[in-house]
Amino acid sequence: MKRLGKKIGILFIIFIAAIAIYFVWNQKRTEKPDSIVYTAMDEAALPVVSATMFGRDVNFLHGYTQDMKQAVARDSLTVLPSDRALNIRIADFGGSIRGISYEVRSLNLERLVERTSLTEWDTADGKTTAVLPIQNLLSKDREYLLILSLDTAEQGEVRYYTRILWTDNENVKDMIDFAVNFTTKTFDYDQARELTTYLETNATEDNSSLGHVTIRSSFSQLTWAGLDVKPVGDIRVTLKDLDGIMCTVRLDYQITRTAENGINELYEVEDDFTMKWDSKRIYLMDFERNTNQIFSGQRDLFSGKRIMLGIMNDSEVRTEASPDGRHIAYVVNRDLWSYDQSSEKAVKIFSFRSGDEDEIRNGYDQHDIRILSIGDNGDVNFIVYGYMNRGIHEGAMGIAMYQYSSDENAIKEKFFTPVTQSFEMLKDDIDKLAHLGSNGMLYMMADHAVYGIDLNSNEYMVLADSLTDGSFAVSRSERRFAWQEGSDPYGSRVIHLMDLDTGSKKEITGEDGSLCRPLGFVGDDFIYGLAREGDMWIENGRVKDAPMYRLEIMDDTGAIVNQYEYPDTYIADVEVEENRIRLTKIAGTGDQSYTKLKDDIIVCNEELKEDPLKGIGWYASEDRRKLYFVQLDKEAASHDVKVSVPKKMAYESAEVVELKSNAGPSESLFYAYGAGHYLGSSRSFTEALNLAYDKMGVVTDKNQEIVWNRVNRSPARSIKDPENKGALLIRHMDEFSGSMHYDDGILMLDARGCILNQVLYFISRGCPVAVYTENGGYELISGYDQYNVTIYNPTTKEARKMGLNDASQYFSNVGNDFVCGVFTE
């Protein structure tokens, strides 16, 4: 009996062990990506606010715990009803709202129009509705900034920002409806046939990827190449711009697809529409769709020498390998992962996504991740920048640096720095420079300044501020940074050149009386130009450039490896692309006057090693088109891959670092927007216009007021009394030297280099355009139609007509030297 009991006990233990092994093995085999929930970070808590417009909830606003001023003003535009009583809906997700108030200000923030606190609102089922009774103090068809403040029980004051517009324009509803209907029809092949009239299909357009579709793509691209994809959830509508007959709308939504292996794939999609209203129909001026598959971490995606990422834009994925190649870190669609090729261990290091399906907050896309380094032990240094969706910094715009320890499987925050920039402007800066030096310093650009932060002490220094394009250069590896002293666009006496790995710094000075200008890098070789102080190229009383007499190339040891100097020839401009340098050459024709010569191209023999898609491959799928993957060196067996997340996130040693530079840019900048996004800025109005032109976009001033719009132009306009209508423009022509605001109510724009078709916008808005002539005087373009322009001579008081093509050539021959005006009052 005793022996029998012993046998039964042994068998029972074996049975229990077998069951345990089975369940462990089965869990390993059947683990779903949805079960990987990032629990080390607090869930999102801030309310989301939407406006009710035309029977829809639109403009889903995310709350800020800091004063963003007008930095995020261009995120959305809310059209007020005729009685100005704006209905809002607040999804507070179980939070407690104790107070609601709002301010209405001019876009430059200088004028407070209204400040009101609400005394009543309705709350039911986790939703709060309220009406903002905006007073009759607004000018029609003028944009203002609305700042909504919620007093919450847990998070204190939370601010929400949108531009508002009180207008009689009734076309916006139809254009929003058009955009939603357009997107909806793309999922039905038969209904989508109605959309072909809006496409501008071009045989040269790249139709190889479903990740990016445009108005020029094929009909097959527009209709998802026949894939059985379905939208899930609501389509979120954001009105970006309404300016006269032009309207820009962004739609955000998710789609799903069941793959051949039965796994459900999830995609994020953004559709951007630029439309023009006409009494007969709505014209689709531009359309872009961007689709990115959400990487789930499912084991089946790790196979062979690939980690399959699927359909996406190549700009949404980046990789970095450890020096020994064993570990790979990759950012995919705003999530950071790492993979150990030896142990076949994958870690979802950082993500704002959560398992609670709160996609509207956790999936908010106004942030990104930058890998700084990955070590041979699998440790990863990285920054998260932009809007913080969750965690202790939720609701802040800024930059957080983290260190991931592979041994501890934990994340430690090093510091957080708040910034007052829109995400897209911050991204533009971080894309230029974010480098972790071997000296333990993190160098990064933010708001026109470059900072160096000591990661041991979290102390920082300002390397350079007041930076604008042309005053600095960063090497492709981001290891070397050069900047000039001062903000003179034509150079300075000193250029500082710094190795950001070692911290060593060199000063470059020209010969006596010479100005130095940073021009760019080929690899890590620095290119700069030398100009004699006082050698200015003057046209029509304005400086066109400071011709350079010599170009020099300095290697990373400080040695001059090449010089380019031509007898009786100067260099007006330099463009650096990859390993090619294009020189715009000119020759003197008199005192401070020059004529253009044939361009020269210098080809450097150095092979550039940095590849923006290093470690990323793709192949053409028969049904899904181009599919991206992370390239591995070793074979990965799906069933052996282990997927995990960090077990904790530590903030104990974290500090809030307030970065402060001495000053911003001394000159006003112009900002380009198009296809629903920020495209860049420049102190040159012409350069900003050219950034926006192909995107059917707009240009704004520093206060986010539109100063140029490609779409909002009437087909014909005639200014009957150009001298009277253009009196403010004419008043300042003799003193005009560059773009600037005048106190008497006009913004004067230096539009030299624009083409005739681009400046007709200003005539459409009621201000003649001045154009300099060969004799040093100027004429006024006072009207246009589809065939001719009208040119008025203020000296002879005579007007004449000229055909559009002839006028374009005529103005081109005299340098397209336009001066335009925007009435500001």
PDB file of C-alpha atoms in Angstrom, residues 452-630:
ATOM      1  CA  GLY A 452      24.526  70.613 -25.524  1.00  0.00           C
ATOM      2  CA  ILE A 453      23.265  68.684 -22.479  1.00  0.00           C
ATOM      3  CA  ASP A 454      25.680  66.900 -20.144  1.00  0.00           C
ATOM      4  CA  LEU A 455      23.995  63.573 -19.369  1.00  0.00           C
ATOM      5  CA  ASN A 456      25.955  63.192 -16.147  1.00  0.00           C
ATOM      6  CA  SER A 457      24.748  66.423 -14.577  1.00  0.00           C
ATOM      7  CA  ASN A 458      21.822  67.437 -16.854  1.00  0.00           C
ATOM      8  CA  GLU A 459      23.462  70.858 -17.145  1.00  0.00           C
ATOM      9  CA  TYR A 460      23.281  72.439 -20.564  1.00  0.00           C
ATOM     10  CA  MET A 461      24.987  75.035 -22.702  1.00  0.00           C
ATOM     11  CA  VAL A 462      23.796  77.001 -25.712  1.00  0.00           C
ATOM     12  CA  LEU A 463      26.101  76.357 -28.652  1.00  0.00           C
ATOM     13  CA  ALA A 464      24.292  78.645 -31.070  1.00  0.00           C
ATOM     14  CA  ASP A 465      21.007  80.516 -31.259  1.00  0.00           C
ATOM     15  CA  SER A 466      19.113  82.775 -33.675  1.00  0.00           C
ATOM     16  CA  LEU A 467      19.782  80.117 -36.334  1.00  0.00           C
ATOM     17  CA  THR A 468      18.136  80.345 -39.736  1.00  0.00           C
ATOM     18  CA  ASP A 469      18.734  78.388 -42.917  1.00  0.00           C
ATOM     19  CA  GLY A 470      22.040  79.412 -44.417  1.00  0.00           C
ATOM     20  CA  SER A 471      23.628  80.388 -41.107  1.00  0.00           C
ATOM     21  CA  PHE A 472      24.616  76.844 -40.088  1.00  0.00           C
ATOM     22  CA  ALA A 473      25.354  73.394 -41.483  1.00  0.00           C
ATOM     23  CA  VAL A 474      25.226  69.857 -40.067  1.00  0.00           C
ATOM     24  CA  SER A 475      27.081  66.891 -41.524  1.00  0.00           C
ATOM     25  CA  ARG A 476      25.049  63.901 -42.634  1.00  0.00           C
ATOM     26  CA  SER A 477      26.375  61.808 -39.752  1.00  0.00           C
ATOM     27  CA  GLU A 478      25.474  64.713 -37.412  1.00  0.00           C
ATOM     28  CA  ARG A 479      28.969  64.409 -35.985  1.00  0.00           C
ATOM     29  CA  ARG A 480      30.059  67.863 -37.153  1.00  0.00           C
ATOM     30  CA  PHE A 481      28.218  71.161 -36.736  1.00  0.00           C
ATOM     31  CA  ALA A 482      29.205  74.553 -38.128  1.00  0.00           C
ATOM     32  CA  TRP A 483      27.622  77.926 -37.501  1.00  0.00           C
ATOM     33  CA  GLN A 484      28.441  81.540 -38.106  1.00  0.00           C
ATOM     34  CA  GLU A 485      28.402  84.375 -35.610  1.00  0.00           C
ATOM     35  CA  GLY A 486      25.527  86.802 -36.022  1.00  0.00           C
ATOM     36  CA  SER A 487      22.536  86.635 -38.325  1.00  0.00           C
ATOM     37  CA  ASP A 488      23.900  88.324 -41.439  1.00  0.00           C
ATOM     38  CA  PRO A 489      22.672  86.124 -44.322  1.00  0.00           C
ATOM     39  CA  TYR A 490      25.828  86.884 -46.294  1.00  0.00           C
ATOM     40  CA  GLY A 491      28.347  85.622 -43.750  1.00  0.00           C
ATOM     41  CA  SER A 492      30.392  86.690 -40.738  1.00  0.00           C
ATOM     42  CA  ARG A 493      33.979  87.172 -39.671  1.00  0.00           C
ATOM     43  CA  VAL A 494      34.001  83.861 -37.779  1.00  0.00           C
ATOM     44  CA  ILE A 495      32.602  80.362 -38.362  1.00  0.00           C
ATOM     45  CA  HIS A 496      32.627  77.902 -35.470  1.00  0.00           C
ATOM     46  CA  LEU A 497      33.184  74.259 -36.408  1.00  0.00           C
ATOM     47  CA  MET A 498      32.632  71.609 -33.756  1.00  0.00           C
ATOM     48  CA  ASP A 499      33.166  67.870 -33.550  1.00  0.00           C
ATOM     49  CA  LEU A 500      30.156  66.713 -31.533  1.00  0.00           C
ATOM     50  CA  ASP A 501      31.764  63.406 -30.608  1.00  0.00           C
ATOM     51  CA  THR A 502      34.812  64.865 -28.920  1.00  0.00           C
ATOM     52  CA  GLY A 503      33.591  68.389 -28.185  1.00  0.00           C
ATOM     53  CA  SER A 504      36.635  69.886 -29.906  1.00  0.00           C
ATOM     54  CA  LYS A 505      36.012  73.243 -31.552  1.00  0.00           C
ATOM     55  CA  LYS A 506      37.744  75.170 -34.307  1.00  0.00           C
ATOM     56  CA  GLU A 507      37.294  78.761 -35.442  1.00  0.00           C
ATOM     57  CA  ILE A 508      37.518  79.586 -39.133  1.00  0.00           C
ATOM     58  CA  THR A 509      38.346  83.135 -40.155  1.00  0.00           C
ATOM     59  CA  GLY A 510      38.926  84.547 -43.590  1.00  0.00           C
ATOM     60  CA  GLU A 511      41.556  86.926 -44.840  1.00  0.00           C
ATOM     61  CA  ASP A 512      41.437  90.523 -43.654  1.00  0.00           C
ATOM     62  CA  GLY A 513      38.118  92.059 -44.577  1.00  0.00           C
ATOM     63  CA  SER A 514      36.571  88.722 -45.611  1.00  0.00           C
ATOM     64  CA  LEU A 515      33.273  87.220 -44.584  1.00  0.00           C
ATOM     65  CA  CYS A 516      32.890  83.468 -44.137  1.00  0.00           C
ATOM     66  CA  ARG A 517      29.709  81.626 -45.026  1.00  0.00           C
ATOM     67  CA  PRO A 518      28.875  78.010 -44.015  1.00  0.00           C
ATOM     68  CA  LEU A 519      27.639  76.137 -47.092  1.00  0.00           C
ATOM     69  CA  GLY A 520      27.331  72.467 -46.132  1.00  0.00           C
ATOM     70  CA  PHE A 521      29.122  69.154 -45.786  1.00  0.00           C
ATOM     71  CA  VAL A 522      30.119  66.353 -48.105  1.00  0.00           C
ATOM     72  CA  GLY A 523      30.427  63.466 -45.708  1.00  0.00           C
ATOM     73  CA  ASP A 524      32.285  65.058 -42.799  1.00  0.00           C
ATOM     74  CA  ASP A 525      34.210  67.488 -45.008  1.00  0.00           C
ATOM     75  CA  PHE A 526      33.091  71.063 -44.383  1.00  0.00           C
ATOM     76  CA  ILE A 527      32.412  73.466 -47.260  1.00  0.00           C
ATOM     77  CA  TYR A 528      32.492  77.225 -46.742  1.00  0.00           C
ATOM     78  CA  GLY A 529      32.805  80.319 -48.892  1.00  0.00           C
ATOM     79  CA  LEU A 530      34.749  83.560 -48.575  1.00  0.00           C
ATOM     80  CA  ALA A 531      33.444  86.964 -49.665  1.00  0.00           C
ATOM     81  CA  ARG A 532      35.084  90.368 -49.414  1.00  0.00           C
ATOM     82  CA  GLU A 533      33.213  92.656 -47.080  1.00  0.00           C
ATOM     83  CA  GLY A 534      31.545  95.336 -49.148  1.00  0.00           C
ATOM     84  CA  ASP A 535      31.380  93.229 -52.319  1.00  0.00           C
ATOM     85  CA  MET A 536      27.610  93.313 -52.661  1.00  0.00           C
ATOM     86  CA  TRP A 537      25.501  92.429 -55.651  1.00  0.00           C
ATOM     87  CA  ILE A 538      22.934  95.250 -55.841  1.00  0.00           C
ATOM     88  CA  GLU A 539      19.821  95.186 -57.997  1.00  0.00           C
ATOM     89  CA  ASN A 540      17.202  97.932 -57.903  1.00  0.00           C
ATOM     90  CA  GLY A 541      18.616  99.330 -54.713  1.00  0.00           C
ATOM     91  CA  ARG A 542      18.428  96.016 -52.849  1.00  0.00           C
ATOM     92  CA  VAL A 543      21.147  93.513 -51.968  1.00  0.00           C
ATOM     93  CA  LYS A 544      20.760  90.378 -54.045  1.00  0.00           C
ATOM     94  CA  ASP A 545      23.783  88.541 -52.675  1.00  0.00           C
ATOM     95  CA  ALA A 546      27.378  88.824 -51.489  1.00  0.00           C
ATOM     96  CA  PRO A 547      29.452  87.103 -54.204  1.00  0.00           C
ATOM     97  CA  MET A 548      32.097  84.703 -52.891  1.00  0.00           C
ATOM     98  CA  TYR A 549      35.550  84.797 -54.437  1.00  0.00           C
ATOM     99  CA  ARG A 550      36.661  81.429 -53.101  1.00  0.00           C
ATOM    100  CA  LEU A 551      35.225  78.110 -51.928  1.00  0.00           C
ATOM    101  CA  GLU A 552      37.195  75.906 -49.540  1.00  0.00           C
ATOM    102  CA  ILE A 553      36.708  72.323 -48.359  1.00  0.00           C
ATOM    103  CA  MET A 554      38.143  71.318 -44.973  1.00  0.00           C
ATOM    104  CA  ASP A 555      38.424  67.712 -43.807  1.00  0.00           C
ATOM    105  CA  ASP A 556      37.859  66.501 -40.251  1.00  0.00           C
ATOM    106  CA  THR A 557      41.529  67.066 -39.363  1.00  0.00           C
ATOM    107  CA  GLY A 558      41.278  70.775 -40.188  1.00  0.00           C
ATOM    108  CA  ALA A 559      43.259  70.492 -43.418  1.00  0.00           C
ATOM    109  CA  ILE A 560      42.081  72.318 -46.553  1.00  0.00           C
ATOM    110  CA  VAL A 561      41.713  69.509 -49.081  1.00  0.00           C
ATOM    111  CA  ASN A 562      40.345  71.590 -51.965  1.00  0.00           C
ATOM    112  CA  GLN A 563      40.030  75.232 -53.012  1.00  0.00           C
ATOM    113  CA  TYR A 564      38.003  76.639 -55.886  1.00  0.00           C
ATOM    114  CA  GLU A 565      38.790  80.125 -57.129  1.00  0.00           C
ATOM    115  CA  TYR A 566      38.279  81.411 -60.661  1.00  0.00           C
ATOM    116  CA  PRO A 567      39.885  84.463 -62.293  1.00  0.00           C
ATOM    117  CA  ASP A 568      37.399  87.330 -62.727  1.00  0.00           C
ATOM    118  CA  THR A 569      34.632  84.983 -61.589  1.00  0.00           C
ATOM    119  CA  TYR A 570      32.598  84.804 -58.388  1.00  0.00           C
ATOM    120  CA  ILE A 571      30.365  82.200 -56.762  1.00  0.00           C
ATOM    121  CA  ALA A 572      26.817  83.394 -56.012  1.00  0.00           C
ATOM    122  CA  ASP A 573      25.289  80.232 -54.628  1.00  0.00           C
ATOM    123  CA  VAL A 574      26.190  76.669 -53.684  1.00  0.00           C
ATOM    124  CA  GLU A 575      23.951  73.602 -53.487  1.00  0.00           C
ATOM    125  CA  VAL A 576      25.292  70.447 -51.835  1.00  0.00           C
ATOM    126  CA  GLU A 577      23.550  67.178 -52.685  1.00  0.00           C
ATOM    127  CA  GLU A 578      25.073  63.873 -51.618  1.00  0.00           C
ATOM    128  CA  ASN A 579      28.622  64.026 -53.073  1.00  0.00           C
ATOM    129  CA  ARG A 580      27.894  66.713 -55.702  1.00  0.00           C
ATOM    130  CA  ILE A 581      28.441  70.452 -55.286  1.00  0.00           C
ATOM    131  CA  ARG A 582      26.677  72.758 -57.744  1.00  0.00           C
ATOM    132  CA  LEU A 583      28.198  76.234 -58.074  1.00  0.00           C
ATOM    133  CA  THR A 584      26.258  79.193 -59.456  1.00  0.00           C
ATOM    134  CA  LYS A 585      28.960  81.366 -61.049  1.00  0.00           C
ATOM    135  CA  ILE A 586      28.736  85.052 -61.922  1.00  0.00           C
ATOM    136  CA  ALA A 587      31.015  87.694 -63.438  1.00  0.00           C
ATOM    137  CA  GLY A 588      31.212  91.395 -62.628  1.00  0.00           C
ATOM    138  CA  THR A 589      29.751  93.834 -65.171  1.00  0.00           C
ATOM    139  CA  GLY A 590      30.243  97.049 -63.235  1.00  0.00           C
ATOM    140  CA  ASP A 591      30.110  98.541 -59.774  1.00  0.00           C
ATOM    141  CA  GLN A 592      28.110  96.050 -57.659  1.00  0.00           C
ATOM    142  CA  SER A 593      26.507  94.510 -60.733  1.00  0.00           C
ATOM    143  CA  TYR A 594      27.001  91.000 -62.071  1.00  0.00           C
ATOM    144  CA  THR A 595      25.790  88.622 -64.745  1.00  0.00           C
ATOM    145  CA  LYS A 596      25.194  84.921 -64.425  1.00  0.00           C
ATOM    146  CA  LEU A 597      27.540  82.365 -66.023  1.00  0.00           C
ATOM    147  CA  LYS A 598      27.184  78.658 -66.629  1.00  0.00           C
ATOM    148  CA  ASP A 599      26.885  76.536 -63.479  1.00  0.00           C
ATOM    149  CA  ASP A 600      29.740  74.295 -62.416  1.00  0.00           C
ATOM    150  CA  ILE A 601      29.430  70.884 -60.754  1.00  0.00           C
ATOM    151  CA  ILE A 602      32.077  69.415 -58.471  1.00  0.00           C
ATOM    152  CA  VAL A 603      31.875  65.659 -57.917  1.00  0.00           C
ATOM    153  CA  CYS A 604      33.584  64.363 -54.790  1.00  0.00           C
ATOM    154  CA  ASN A 605      35.119  60.910 -54.867  1.00  0.00           C
ATOM    155  CA  GLU A 606      34.221  60.113 -51.255  1.00  0.00           C
ATOM    156  CA  GLU A 607      31.623  57.373 -51.004  1.00  0.00           C
ATOM    157  CA  LEU A 608      28.899  58.430 -48.575  1.00  0.00           C
ATOM    158  CA  LYS A 609      28.183  55.587 -46.170  1.00  0.00           C
ATOM    159  CA  GLU A 610      25.154  56.939 -44.364  1.00  0.00           C
ATOM    160  CA  ASP A 611      21.941  55.522 -45.819  1.00  0.00           C
ATOM    161  CA  PRO A 612      18.620  56.865 -44.474  1.00  0.00           C
ATOM    162  CA  LEU A 613      17.148  53.375 -44.998  1.00  0.00           C
ATOM    163  CA  LYS A 614      20.092  51.405 -43.674  1.00  0.00           C
ATOM    164  CA  GLY A 615      18.959  48.045 -42.363  1.00  0.00           C
ATOM    165  CA  ILE A 616      15.597  48.333 -44.129  1.00  0.00           C
ATOM    166  CA  GLY A 617      14.603  46.284 -47.152  1.00  0.00           C
ATOM    167  CA  TRP A 618      11.486  45.792 -49.200  1.00  0.00           C
ATOM    168  CA  TYR A 619      10.046  43.456 -51.773  1.00  0.00           C
ATOM    169  CA  ALA A 620       7.128  43.715 -54.175  1.00  0.00           C
ATOM    170  CA  SER A 621       4.098  41.695 -53.113  1.00  0.00           C
ATOM    171  CA  GLU A 622       1.618  40.730 -55.811  1.00  0.00           C
ATOM    172  CA  ASP A 623      -1.382  41.947 -53.805  1.00  0.00           C
ATOM    173  CA  ARG A 624       0.010  44.427 -51.261  1.00  0.00           C
ATOM    174  CA  ARG A 625       2.636  46.100 -53.454  1.00  0.00           C
ATOM    175  CA  LYS A 626       5.802  47.232 -51.666  1.00  0.00           C
ATOM    176  CA  LEU A 627       6.305  45.608 -48.243  1.00  0.00           C
ATOM    177  CA  TYR A 628       9.047  46.764 -45.877  1.00  0.00           C
ATOM    178  CA  PHE A 629      11.095  44.687 -43.451  1.00  0.00           C
ATOM    179  CA  VAL A 630      14.026  44.989 -41.061  1.00  0.00           C
TER     180      VAL A 630
END
